[in-house]
Amino acid sequence: MSEQVRQAESSGMVKAVNVADYIVERLAAEGIDHCFGVAGDYAFPLCDAVDSSTKVKWIGCSNELNASYAADGYARIRGAAMLVTTYGVGELSAINGVMGAKAERSLIFHVVGMPSYQNQRLRKIAHHTLGDGVFGNFVELSASAACSHAVINPENCIVEMERIIAEARRNNQPAYIVVPSDYALSPVVSADVKPIVPRSNEVALRKAMAIITERINKAKSVVAFPAFTISRLGLQKEAQQAIEALGCPFVTTLMEKCLFGESHPQFAGMYVGAVSEPKTRQIIEGADLVLDLGGVNLNDITTAAYSGQLDLSRFITLGLNDVRIGDQVIANVRLEDVLSELARLKPSSAPYKGKPQGLAPVNGSPSDKITMAALYPRYAAFLRAGDTVVLETGSSSLGVTPTILPDGVRVEAQVLWGSIGWATPAAFGIALADPGRRTILITGEGSHQLTANDIGAMGRFGANVIVFVLNNSGYLIERALEENPDWTYNDLAPWNYAELPKALGCAEWYTARVKTLGELDEAMKAARASKSGAYIEIIGGKMDMPPALAFAHGRLKEMYGAAP
Ligand SMILES: Cc1ncc(C[n+]2csc(CCOP(=O)(O)OP(=O)(O)O)c2C)c(N)n1
Ligand SMILES: [Mg+2]
């Protein structure tokens, strides 16, 4: 019997815990204390349960897409997040964000309130439906953005919640929980179920370790390639210990930017296909054995348009729940267990010692216009240990990722899914998830236009984010990814960005619009000193792009294929 139901029964409460309260309590036990969402009548019982919970606080967002991005950001820091939306209109607005979380392995519990069982049974024509008396039209759609789902009723609630939570934890991907509004208010029927904790099979783990150790011992050169999943699962310490025990160099893609301090002596640089430093490229492309820790994602962005030559037959991939060595897959082996086994290895030779690069020097004089060559070293100089940087898709992320950043800076970006607008609400979720760190949002103005309204939520809930908005008169990355940079669809409505915080209720925020390096330097100082949020609009050149983007511009055929 669950603890909540037991408490309700033993305390002699007339009314046992209802389904909605149970779901909120159970998710709180997963380490969640904020719930992002937008209210709606079918979801009222869920919203009420959150609002009356002493453990979980309701965080209202401007729309469900924003709420889903905020939940993704929160989950990246806390391991899991809760999102509540209403039937049809709400959940469908959230799908892009939840699907992105699925792609990038971020665990959102998406809880949706649906029309009552009674009205479903009577096939009533109800609002937020297609008017066809059918209520299952959207379940499959939302479920496709999750790795597990359940339609909850009072009898299955406890069992289904455990199944869903275990599956979501196993894959570190979203779960979809949908509850008819009358069932949400019904008492939970008790069931004798314990939480399922995913564990390795001991025999499989020993077998995997025997093969891995043999391959390590035989290899002339080994390189570790830690994946973004390490940070999603919160395994940074375990992975670093494994890499230090191995003593080999490690390389990351831009999805793992700053996973460990970039001054780590074993760090051999960022692998970006043919754009990598020659030494980095040689270390990983020439390695006898590549230990992929967590399943790196070799997509068009991380490989700079599939440039470079990685030999996948030399990879051993430690997945979340299996180990792959060539064509052999050893199942039921958890990543954290393999990492802790690796951490016990004794290196046969002295550890690799690279030459960590220092920060790029700050350049330019105060009266100069703000160029990209001057902007990115300034970000590096501005950032410090304890900052979490949230990078938006666009020229900014291609400018920041090749820039060496100070140790202790954490970076979050949505590289694979790449949905613009993600970073603004994600920064909000990240700031709420860990107020002990300073959250810094770096976004282009085009992306910001999609979700800027939740700057208001940042002010409302005291998330003191420092926001940098690069205003370069349109979609620069798109201009660069086309033969013709002047298509009008890459132009934007010219907003007065620096005035947004005030209009959105952030009266206390520091704001500035800067055109010169001197103004930028001043604004950065003031932003850092601000006790509330800060918002800096940076005026950049329409075609001034970081080198990585200029490289992509020269490889359009490789990225998109030749015209037929
Ligand atoms: C939801 C979504 N719509 C469209 C795109 C295509 N897209 C990718 S980057 C981009 C423009 C980004 O412009 P901006 O934020 O101004 O950054 P810049 O490159 O100009 O610095 C667009 C429209 C996308 N990735 N996601
Ligand atoms: Mg732009």
Coordinates of C-alpha atoms and ligand atoms in Angstrom, one line a residue:
M1 CA 0.0 0.0 0.0
S2 CA 1.3 3.4 -0.8
E3 CA 2.4 5.7 2.0
Q4 CA -0.1 8.4 1.1
V5 CA -3.1 6.0 1.1
R6 CA -1.8 4.4 4.3
Q7 CA -1.6 7.8 6.0
A8 CA -5.1 8.7 4.8
E9 CA -6.5 5.5 6.1
S10 CA -4.7 5.3 9.4
S11 CA -5.4 8.9 10.3
G12 CA -9.1 8.0 10.0
M13 CA -9.7 10.7 7.4
V14 CA -13.2 10.4 6.1
K15 CA -12.1 11.1 2.5
A16 CA -9.1 9.1 1.3
V17 CA -6.4 10.7 -0.9
N18 CA -7.8 11.4 -4.3
V19 CA -6.1 10.5 -7.6
A20 CA -4.9 14.0 -8.3
D21 CA -3.4 14.5 -4.9
Y22 CA -1.8 11.1 -5.1
I23 CA -0.1 11.9 -8.5
V24 CA 1.2 15.2 -7.1
E25 CA 2.6 13.5 -4.0
R26 CA 4.1 10.7 -5.9
L27 CA 5.9 13.1 -8.3
A28 CA 7.1 15.2 -5.4
A29 CA 8.8 12.1 -4.1
E30 CA 10.8 12.1 -7.4
G31 CA 12.5 15.3 -6.2
I32 CA 10.1 17.7 -8.0
D33 CA 9.0 20.8 -6.1
H34 CA 7.7 23.0 -9.0
C35 CA 5.0 22.3 -11.5
F36 CA 5.0 24.2 -14.8
G37 CA 1.7 24.6 -16.7
V38 CA -1.3 26.5 -17.8
A39 CA -4.7 25.8 -16.1
G40 CA -7.8 24.7 -17.9
D41 CA -11.2 23.3 -16.6
Y42 CA -10.5 19.6 -17.3
A43 CA -7.2 20.0 -15.5
F44 CA -8.7 21.9 -12.5
P45 CA -8.5 18.9 -10.1
L46 CA -4.8 18.6 -11.0
C47 CA -4.1 22.3 -10.6
D48 CA -6.0 22.3 -7.3
A49 CA -3.9 19.4 -6.1
V50 CA -0.7 21.3 -6.9
D51 CA -2.0 24.6 -5.5
S52 CA -2.9 22.9 -2.2
S53 CA 0.2 20.8 -2.0
T54 CA 2.8 21.8 0.6
K55 CA 5.5 20.2 -1.6
V56 CA 4.9 21.4 -5.1
K57 CA 4.5 25.0 -6.2
W58 CA 2.4 25.9 -9.2
I59 CA 4.4 27.9 -11.8
G60 CA 2.1 29.4 -14.3
C61 CA 3.6 30.1 -17.8
S62 CA 2.3 32.2 -20.6
N63 CA 1.5 29.2 -22.8
E64 CA 2.0 25.4 -22.8
L65 CA 4.9 25.5 -25.2
N66 CA 6.8 27.8 -22.9
A67 CA 5.8 25.6 -19.9
S68 CA 7.2 22.5 -21.6
Y69 CA 10.5 24.2 -22.4
A70 CA 10.7 25.4 -18.8
A71 CA 10.0 21.9 -17.6
D72 CA 12.8 20.6 -19.8
G73 CA 15.3 23.1 -18.4
Y74 CA 14.2 22.2 -14.8
A75 CA 14.5 18.5 -15.5
R76 CA 18.0 18.9 -16.8
I77 CA 19.1 20.2 -13.4
R78 CA 16.8 18.3 -11.1
G79 CA 16.5 15.0 -13.0
A80 CA 12.8 15.3 -13.5
A81 CA 10.1 17.9 -13.9
M82 CA 6.3 18.2 -13.8
L83 CA 4.1 19.8 -16.5
V84 CA 0.4 20.1 -16.3
T85 CA -1.8 21.0 -19.3
T86 CA -5.4 20.7 -20.3
Y87 CA -7.0 18.3 -22.7
G88 CA -6.4 18.8 -26.5
V89 CA -5.6 22.5 -26.8
G90 CA -3.1 22.6 -23.9
E91 CA -1.3 19.3 -24.4
L92 CA -1.0 19.7 -28.2
S93 CA 0.6 23.1 -27.6
A94 CA 3.1 21.4 -25.4
I95 CA 4.0 18.6 -27.7
N96 CA 7.0 20.3 -29.5
G97 CA 8.6 20.9 -26.1
V98 CA 7.9 17.5 -24.7
M99 CA 9.1 15.8 -28.0
G100 CA 12.3 17.9 -27.7
A101 CA 12.8 16.5 -24.2
K102 CA 12.3 13.0 -25.6
A103 CA 14.9 13.6 -28.3
E104 CA 17.4 15.1 -25.8
R105 CA 16.6 12.7 -22.9
S106 CA 15.1 15.0 -20.4
L107 CA 12.5 13.6 -18.1
I108 CA 9.2 15.5 -18.0
F109 CA 6.1 14.0 -16.4
H110 CA 3.4 15.5 -18.6
V111 CA 0.1 15.3 -16.7
V112 CA -3.0 16.1 -18.5
G113 CA -6.6 16.5 -17.3
M114 CA -9.2 15.2 -19.8
P115 CA -13.1 15.3 -19.9
S116 CA -14.8 13.3 -17.2
Y117 CA -15.3 9.6 -17.6
Q118 CA -19.0 10.2 -17.3
N119 CA -19.1 12.5 -20.3
Q120 CA -16.8 10.2 -22.2
R121 CA -19.2 7.3 -21.6
L122 CA -22.1 9.4 -22.8
R123 CA -20.1 10.5 -25.9
K124 CA -21.0 14.1 -25.2
I125 CA -20.0 16.8 -27.6
A126 CA -17.6 18.8 -25.5
H127 CA -15.2 21.8 -25.9
H128 CA -11.6 21.0 -26.9
T129 CA -12.7 18.0 -28.9
L130 CA -13.4 17.5 -32.6
G131 CA -17.1 17.4 -31.8
D132 CA -17.2 13.7 -32.7
G133 CA -17.9 12.3 -29.2
V134 CA -14.5 10.7 -29.3
F135 CA -12.1 11.3 -26.4
G136 CA -9.1 9.3 -27.4
N137 CA -8.1 11.4 -30.4
F138 CA -5.1 13.1 -28.7
V139 CA -3.9 10.4 -26.3
E140 CA -1.7 8.7 -29.0
L141 CA -0.3 12.1 -30.1
S142 CA 0.8 13.1 -26.7
A143 CA 1.9 9.6 -25.9
S144 CA 4.2 9.6 -29.0
A145 CA 6.2 12.4 -27.3
A146 CA 6.8 10.2 -24.2
C147 CA 8.4 6.8 -23.6
S148 CA 5.6 5.6 -21.4
H149 CA 2.0 6.6 -20.8
A150 CA -1.2 5.7 -19.0
V151 CA -4.8 6.7 -18.8
I152 CA -5.4 6.8 -15.1
N153 CA -8.4 5.6 -13.1
P154 CA -8.7 5.1 -9.4
E155 CA -8.0 1.4 -9.6
N156 CA -4.9 1.5 -11.8
C157 CA -3.4 4.7 -10.4
I158 CA -0.9 3.4 -8.0
V159 CA 0.3 0.5 -10.2
E160 CA 0.4 2.6 -13.3
M161 CA 2.3 5.5 -11.7
E162 CA 5.1 3.0 -10.6
R163 CA 5.3 1.5 -14.0
I164 CA 5.4 4.9 -15.7
I165 CA 8.0 6.3 -13.4
A166 CA 10.3 3.3 -13.7
E167 CA 10.1 3.3 -17.5
A168 CA 10.7 7.1 -17.6
R169 CA 13.7 6.7 -15.3
R170 CA 15.0 3.8 -17.3
N171 CA 15.1 5.8 -20.5
N172 CA 15.3 9.3 -19.0
Q173 CA 12.6 10.5 -21.3
P174 CA 9.1 12.0 -20.8
A175 CA 6.1 10.1 -19.5
Y176 CA 2.5 11.1 -20.3
I177 CA -0.2 10.7 -17.6
V178 CA -3.8 11.5 -18.6
V179 CA -6.6 11.7 -16.1
P180 CA -10.4 12.1 -16.6
S181 CA -11.5 15.0 -14.4
D182 CA -14.0 13.0 -12.3
Y183 CA -11.5 10.2 -11.7
A184 CA -9.0 12.8 -10.6
L185 CA -11.3 13.6 -7.7
S186 CA -12.0 10.0 -6.8
P187 CA -10.3 8.2 -3.9
V188 CA -7.3 6.1 -4.9
V189 CA -7.8 2.4 -4.5
S190 CA -4.8 1.0 -2.6
A191 CA -2.4 -1.4 -4.1
D192 CA 0.6 -3.2 -2.8
V193 CA 3.3 -1.9 -5.1
K194 CA 6.9 -0.8 -4.4
P195 CA 8.8 1.7 -6.5
I196 CA 10.9 -0.2 -9.1
V197 CA 14.5 0.9 -9.1
P198 CA 16.4 0.0 -12.3
R199 CA 19.4 -2.1 -11.5
S200 CA 22.1 -3.9 -13.5
N201 CA 22.0 -7.7 -13.9
E202 CA 25.2 -8.7 -12.0
V203 CA 26.2 -11.4 -14.5
A204 CA 25.7 -9.1 -17.5
L205 CA 27.7 -6.4 -15.7
R206 CA 30.6 -8.7 -15.0
K207 CA 30.6 -9.9 -18.6
A208 CA 30.5 -6.4 -20.0
M209 CA 33.4 -5.3 -17.7
A210 CA 35.5 -8.3 -18.7
I211 CA 35.2 -7.4 -22.4
I212 CA 35.7 -3.7 -21.8
T213 CA 38.8 -4.3 -19.7
E214 CA 40.3 -6.7 -22.2
R215 CA 39.7 -4.2 -25.0
I216 CA 41.3 -1.4 -23.0
N217 CA 44.3 -3.4 -22.2
K218 CA 44.8 -4.5 -25.8
A219 CA 44.3 -1.0 -27.3
K220 CA 47.3 1.1 -28.3
S221 CA 45.3 4.2 -27.7
V222 CA 42.1 4.9 -25.8
V223 CA 40.0 8.0 -25.8
A224 CA 36.8 8.7 -23.7
F225 CA 33.9 10.3 -25.4
P226 CA 31.4 11.3 -22.6
A227 CA 27.9 12.0 -23.9
F228 CA 25.2 14.6 -23.0
T229 CA 23.3 11.9 -21.2
I230 CA 25.9 12.0 -18.4
S231 CA 24.6 15.4 -17.4
R232 CA 21.0 14.6 -17.9
L233 CA 21.4 11.7 -15.5
G234 CA 23.5 13.8 -13.1
L235 CA 26.5 11.4 -13.5
Q236 CA 29.1 14.1 -14.0
K237 CA 31.1 13.0 -10.9
E238 CA 30.9 9.3 -11.7
A239 CA 32.0 9.9 -15.3
Q240 CA 34.9 12.2 -14.3
Q241 CA 36.1 9.5 -11.8
A242 CA 36.0 6.9 -14.5
I243 CA 37.9 9.1 -17.0
E244 CA 40.5 9.9 -14.3
A245 CA 40.9 6.2 -13.5
L246 CA 41.3 5.4 -17.2
G247 CA 43.9 8.1 -17.5
C248 CA 43.1 8.5 -21.2
P249 CA 42.3 11.8 -23.0
F250 CA 38.7 12.8 -23.3
V251 CA 37.0 14.6 -26.1
T252 CA 33.4 16.0 -26.2
T253 CA 31.1 17.3 -28.9
L254 CA 29.3 20.6 -28.5
M255 CA 26.4 18.8 -26.8
E256 CA 28.7 18.2 -23.9
K257 CA 30.1 21.7 -23.7
C258 CA 31.7 22.2 -20.3
L259 CA 30.5 18.8 -19.0
F260 CA 33.8 18.9 -17.0
G261 CA 36.1 21.9 -16.6
E262 CA 37.8 22.7 -19.8
S263 CA 41.1 23.1 -18.0
H264 CA 41.0 19.5 -17.0
P265 CA 44.5 18.1 -18.0
Q266 CA 42.9 15.1 -19.8
F267 CA 40.6 17.3 -21.9
A268 CA 41.8 17.0 -25.5
G269 CA 39.3 19.5 -27.0
M270 CA 36.0 19.6 -28.7
Y271 CA 35.3 17.3 -31.6
V272 CA 33.4 19.1 -34.4
G273 CA 34.4 16.9 -37.4
A274 CA 36.7 18.6 -39.8
V275 CA 36.4 21.9 -37.8
S276 CA 38.1 20.4 -34.8
E277 CA 41.7 21.4 -33.7
P278 CA 44.0 19.0 -35.7
K279 CA 45.3 17.5 -32.5
T280 CA 41.8 16.7 -31.2
R281 CA 40.8 15.2 -34.5
Q282 CA 43.9 13.0 -34.6
I283 CA 43.3 11.8 -31.0
I284 CA 39.8 10.7 -31.5
E285 CA 39.8 9.7 -35.2
G286 CA 43.1 7.8 -34.8
A287 CA 42.2 6.1 -31.5
D288 CA 42.2 2.3 -31.3
L289 CA 39.4 2.4 -28.9
V290 CA 36.7 5.1 -28.3
L291 CA 34.8 4.7 -25.1
D292 CA 31.5 6.3 -25.7
L293 CA 30.1 7.0 -22.2
G294 CA 26.4 7.4 -22.5
G295 CA 25.7 7.4 -26.3
V296 CA 27.1 10.5 -28.0
N297 CA 24.9 12.0 -30.7
L298 CA 26.8 12.3 -34.0
N299 CA 24.3 14.5 -35.9
D300 CA 24.9 17.1 -38.6
I301 CA 25.5 19.8 -36.1
T302 CA 27.9 18.0 -33.8
T303 CA 29.9 16.7 -36.7
A304 CA 29.9 20.0 -38.7
A305 CA 27.9 18.6 -41.6
Y306 CA 29.2 15.0 -41.3
S307 CA 32.7 16.2 -41.8
G308 CA 35.6 14.2 -40.2
Q309 CA 36.1 10.4 -40.1
L310 CA 35.1 8.5 -37.0
D311 CA 35.4 4.8 -37.3
L312 CA 32.4 3.5 -35.4
S313 CA 33.7 -0.1 -35.4
R314 CA 36.3 1.1 -32.8
F315 CA 33.6 2.3 -30.4
I316 CA 32.4 0.7 -27.3
T317 CA 29.1 2.4 -26.4
L318 CA 27.8 2.4 -22.9
G319 CA 24.1 3.1 -23.3
L320 CA 21.8 3.9 -20.4
N321 CA 20.8 0.3 -20.1
D322 CA 23.2 -1.7 -22.2
V323 CA 26.7 -2.0 -23.6
R324 CA 27.4 -2.3 -27.3
I325 CA 30.7 -3.7 -28.6
G326 CA 30.6 -4.0 -32.4
D327 CA 27.6 -6.3 -33.1
Q328 CA 27.4 -7.6 -29.6
V329 CA 24.9 -6.0 -27.2
I330 CA 24.9 -6.8 -23.5
A331 CA 21.6 -5.8 -22.0
N332 CA 20.5 -5.0 -18.5
V333 CA 23.6 -3.1 -17.6
R334 CA 23.1 0.4 -16.2
L335 CA 25.4 3.3 -17.2
E336 CA 26.1 4.4 -13.6
D337 CA 27.2 0.8 -12.7
V338 CA 29.7 0.6 -15.6
L339 CA 31.0 4.0 -14.8
S340 CA 31.7 3.0 -11.2
E341 CA 33.4 -0.2 -12.3
L342 CA 35.6 1.8 -14.7
A343 CA 36.4 4.2 -11.8
R344 CA 38.1 1.2 -10.1
L345 CA 40.5 0.5 -12.9
K346 CA 44.2 1.2 -12.4
P347 CA 45.8 3.0 -15.4
S348 CA 48.8 1.1 -16.9
S349 CA 50.7 4.3 -17.7
A350 CA 50.8 7.9 -16.6
P351 CA 47.6 9.8 -17.4
Y352 CA 47.3 11.8 -20.5
K353 CA 48.3 15.4 -20.0
G354 CA 47.1 17.9 -22.6
K355 CA 47.8 21.6 -22.8
P356 CA 44.6 23.2 -21.7
Q357 CA 43.8 26.4 -23.7
G358 CA 43.3 29.6 -21.7
L359 CA 40.5 32.1 -22.3
A360 CA 40.8 34.1 -25.5
P361 CA 42.0 37.7 -24.9
V362 CA 39.4 40.4 -24.8
N363 CA 39.9 42.7 -27.9
G364 CA 38.6 46.0 -29.3
S365 CA 38.3 49.5 -28.0
P366 CA 35.4 51.1 -26.2
S367 CA 34.1 53.1 -29.2
D368 CA 34.1 50.1 -31.6
K369 CA 30.9 48.6 -32.8
I370 CA 30.2 45.2 -31.4
T371 CA 31.6 42.5 -33.7
M372 CA 31.3 38.8 -33.2
A373 CA 35.1 38.6 -32.9
A374 CA 34.9 40.9 -29.9
L375 CA 31.7 39.5 -28.4
Y376 CA 32.5 35.9 -27.8
P377 CA 35.8 36.5 -25.8
R378 CA 33.8 39.0 -23.8
Y379 CA 31.2 36.3 -22.8
A380 CA 34.1 34.1 -21.7
A381 CA 35.6 36.9 -19.6
F382 CA 32.1 37.7 -18.1
L383 CA 31.2 34.1 -17.1
R384 CA 32.4 32.6 -13.9
A385 CA 32.2 29.4 -11.8
G386 CA 28.6 29.0 -10.6
D387 CA 27.0 30.3 -13.8
T388 CA 24.7 28.2 -15.9
V389 CA 24.6 29.4 -19.5
V390 CA 21.6 28.6 -21.6
L391 CA 22.3 28.7 -25.3
E392 CA 19.7 29.2 -28.0
T393 CA 19.9 27.6 -31.4
G394 CA 21.2 30.1 -33.9
S395 CA 24.5 32.0 -34.5
S396 CA 25.0 32.5 -30.7
S397 CA 25.4 28.8 -29.9
L398 CA 27.8 28.4 -32.8
G399 CA 29.8 31.4 -31.4
V400 CA 29.8 30.3 -27.8
T401 CA 30.5 26.6 -28.1
P402 CA 34.0 26.9 -29.6
T403 CA 34.9 29.5 -27.0
I404 CA 36.8 28.2 -24.0
L405 CA 34.9 29.0 -20.8
P406 CA 36.0 29.1 -17.2
D407 CA 35.8 26.0 -15.1
G408 CA 32.6 25.7 -13.0
V409 CA 30.4 27.1 -15.8
R410 CA 27.6 24.8 -16.8
V411 CA 26.1 25.0 -20.3
E412 CA 22.7 23.8 -21.5
A413 CA 21.6 23.8 -25.1
Q414 CA 19.1 22.0 -27.3
V415 CA 21.5 21.0 -30.1
L416 CA 19.7 18.0 -31.6
W417 CA 16.0 19.1 -31.4
G418 CA 17.0 22.7 -32.1
S419 CA 13.6 24.3 -31.6
I420 CA 14.0 28.1 -31.5
G421 CA 12.4 29.8 -28.6
W422 CA 13.5 26.9 -26.3
A423 CA 16.2 28.8 -24.5
T424 CA 14.2 31.6 -22.9
P425 CA 11.7 29.4 -20.9
A426 CA 14.4 26.8 -20.4
A427 CA 16.5 29.4 -18.7
F428 CA 13.5 30.2 -16.5
G429 CA 13.1 26.5 -15.5
I430 CA 16.9 26.2 -14.9
A431 CA 16.9 29.3 -12.7
L432 CA 14.1 27.9 -10.6
A433 CA 15.7 24.5 -10.4
D434 CA 18.9 25.8 -8.9
P435 CA 18.7 29.4 -7.5
G436 CA 22.1 28.9 -6.0
R437 CA 23.7 29.4 -9.4
R438 CA 23.3 32.4 -11.7
T439 CA 21.5 31.6 -14.9
I440 CA 22.7 33.4 -18.1
L441 CA 20.6 33.3 -21.2
I442 CA 22.3 33.9 -24.5
T443 CA 19.8 34.1 -27.4
G444 CA 19.2 35.6 -30.8
E445 CA 16.4 38.1 -31.2
G446 CA 14.5 35.9 -33.7
S447 CA 14.3 32.9 -31.4
H448 CA 13.5 35.2 -28.5
Q449 CA 10.4 36.5 -30.3
L450 CA 8.8 33.0 -30.0
T451 CA 8.8 32.8 -26.2
A452 CA 9.8 36.2 -24.8
N453 CA 6.5 36.6 -23.0
D454 CA 7.9 34.3 -20.2
I455 CA 10.3 37.0 -19.2
G456 CA 7.2 38.0 -17.3
A457 CA 7.2 34.7 -15.4
M458 CA 10.9 35.2 -14.6
G459 CA 10.0 38.5 -12.9
R460 CA 6.9 37.1 -11.2
F461 CA 8.7 34.1 -9.7
G462 CA 11.9 35.9 -8.8
A463 CA 14.1 34.1 -11.3
N464 CA 17.0 36.5 -11.6
V465 CA 18.3 35.5 -15.0
I466 CA 20.8 37.7 -16.9
V467 CA 19.5 37.8 -20.5
F468 CA 21.7 38.7 -23.6
V469 CA 19.7 39.2 -26.8
L470 CA 21.7 39.5 -29.9
N471 CA 19.8 41.8 -32.3
N472 CA 21.3 41.3 -35.7
S473 CA 18.3 42.3 -37.8
G474 CA 16.9 38.8 -38.5
Y475 CA 17.7 35.1 -38.7
L476 CA 21.4 35.3 -39.3
I477 CA 22.0 31.5 -39.1
E478 CA 19.4 31.1 -41.9
R479 CA 20.9 33.8 -44.0
A480 CA 24.2 31.9 -43.6
L481 CA 22.7 28.5 -44.5
E482 CA 21.4 29.7 -47.9
E483 CA 22.9 30.8 -51.1
N484 CA 20.8 34.0 -50.9
P485 CA 21.0 35.8 -47.6
D486 CA 18.4 38.4 -48.5
W487 CA 15.2 36.4 -48.6
T488 CA 12.6 38.5 -46.8
Y489 CA 11.5 35.5 -44.7
N490 CA 14.6 35.9 -42.7
D491 CA 13.7 39.5 -41.7
L492 CA 11.8 40.3 -38.4
A493 CA 9.5 42.8 -36.9
P494 CA 11.9 45.3 -35.3
W495 CA 11.0 45.0 -31.6
N496 CA 12.3 47.3 -28.9
Y497 CA 13.8 44.4 -27.0
A498 CA 15.3 46.3 -24.1
E499 CA 11.8 47.6 -23.3
L500 CA 10.3 44.2 -22.9
P501 CA 11.2 43.5 -19.2
K502 CA 9.4 46.6 -18.1
A503 CA 6.3 45.9 -20.2
L504 CA 6.3 42.3 -18.9
G505 CA 6.3 43.3 -15.2
C506 CA 10.0 43.2 -14.4
A507 CA 10.2 46.8 -13.1
E508 CA 13.3 46.1 -11.0
W509 CA 15.4 44.6 -13.8
Y510 CA 18.5 46.3 -15.1
T511 CA 18.1 46.8 -18.9
A512 CA 20.3 48.2 -21.6
R513 CA 20.6 48.5 -25.4
V514 CA 24.3 48.5 -26.4
K515 CA 25.9 49.3 -29.7
T516 CA 29.6 49.7 -28.7
L517 CA 32.1 47.6 -26.8
G518 CA 32.4 50.2 -24.1
E519 CA 28.6 50.2 -23.6
L520 CA 28.6 46.4 -23.5
D521 CA 31.4 46.3 -20.9
E522 CA 29.5 48.7 -18.7
A523 CA 26.2 46.8 -19.1
M524 CA 27.9 43.5 -18.3
K525 CA 29.2 45.0 -15.0
A526 CA 25.8 46.4 -14.1
A527 CA 24.1 43.1 -15.0
R528 CA 26.4 41.1 -12.7
A529 CA 25.8 43.6 -9.9
S530 CA 22.0 43.5 -10.3
K531 CA 20.2 41.8 -7.4
S532 CA 17.2 41.1 -9.7
G533 CA 17.3 40.1 -13.4
A534 CA 19.1 41.9 -16.1
Y535 CA 18.4 42.2 -19.9
I536 CA 20.9 43.4 -22.4
E537 CA 20.1 43.9 -26.1
I538 CA 23.2 43.7 -28.1
I539 CA 23.2 45.3 -31.6
G540 CA 25.2 43.2 -34.0
G541 CA 25.9 43.3 -37.7
K542 CA 23.4 41.7 -40.1
M543 CA 25.9 39.4 -41.6
D544 CA 28.6 39.3 -38.9
M545 CA 28.8 35.6 -38.1
P546 CA 31.1 33.4 -36.0
P547 CA 33.6 31.2 -37.9
A548 CA 31.8 27.9 -37.3
L549 CA 28.8 29.3 -39.2
A550 CA 30.9 30.6 -42.0
F551 CA 32.3 27.1 -42.3
A552 CA 28.8 25.6 -42.5
H553 CA 28.0 28.2 -45.2
G554 CA 30.7 26.5 -47.4
R555 CA 29.2 23.0 -46.9
L556 CA 25.6 23.4 -47.8
K557 CA 25.6 20.4 -50.2
E558 CA 27.0 18.1 -47.5
M559 CA 24.4 19.3 -45.0
Y560 CA 21.3 19.2 -47.1
G561 CA 22.3 17.0 -50.1
A562 CA 22.8 18.1 -53.7
A563 CA 19.8 19.5 -55.5
P564 CA 18.2 16.7 -57.5
Ligands
LIG1 C1 10.6 26.2 -33.9 C2 11.6 26.4 -35.0 N1 11.2 27.1 -36.0 C3 12.1 27.4 -37.0 C4 13.4 27.0 -36.9 C5 14.4 27.3 -38.0 N2 15.4 28.3 -37.4 C6 16.6 27.8 -37.0 S1 17.6 29.0 -36.4 C7 16.4 30.2 -36.9 C8 16.7 31.7 -36.7 C9 17.4 32.1 -35.4 O1 17.5 33.5 -35.5 P1 18.0 34.3 -34.3 O2 17.5 33.8 -33.0 O3 17.8 35.7 -34.5 O4 19.6 34.0 -34.2 P2 20.8 34.5 -35.1 O5 21.2 33.3 -35.9 O6 20.2 35.6 -36.0 O7 21.8 35.0 -34.2 C10 15.3 29.6 -37.4 C11 14.1 30.4 -37.9 C12 13.7 26.2 -35.8 N3 15.0 25.8 -35.6 N4 12.8 26.0 -34.8
MG2 MG 19.1 37.2 -35.2

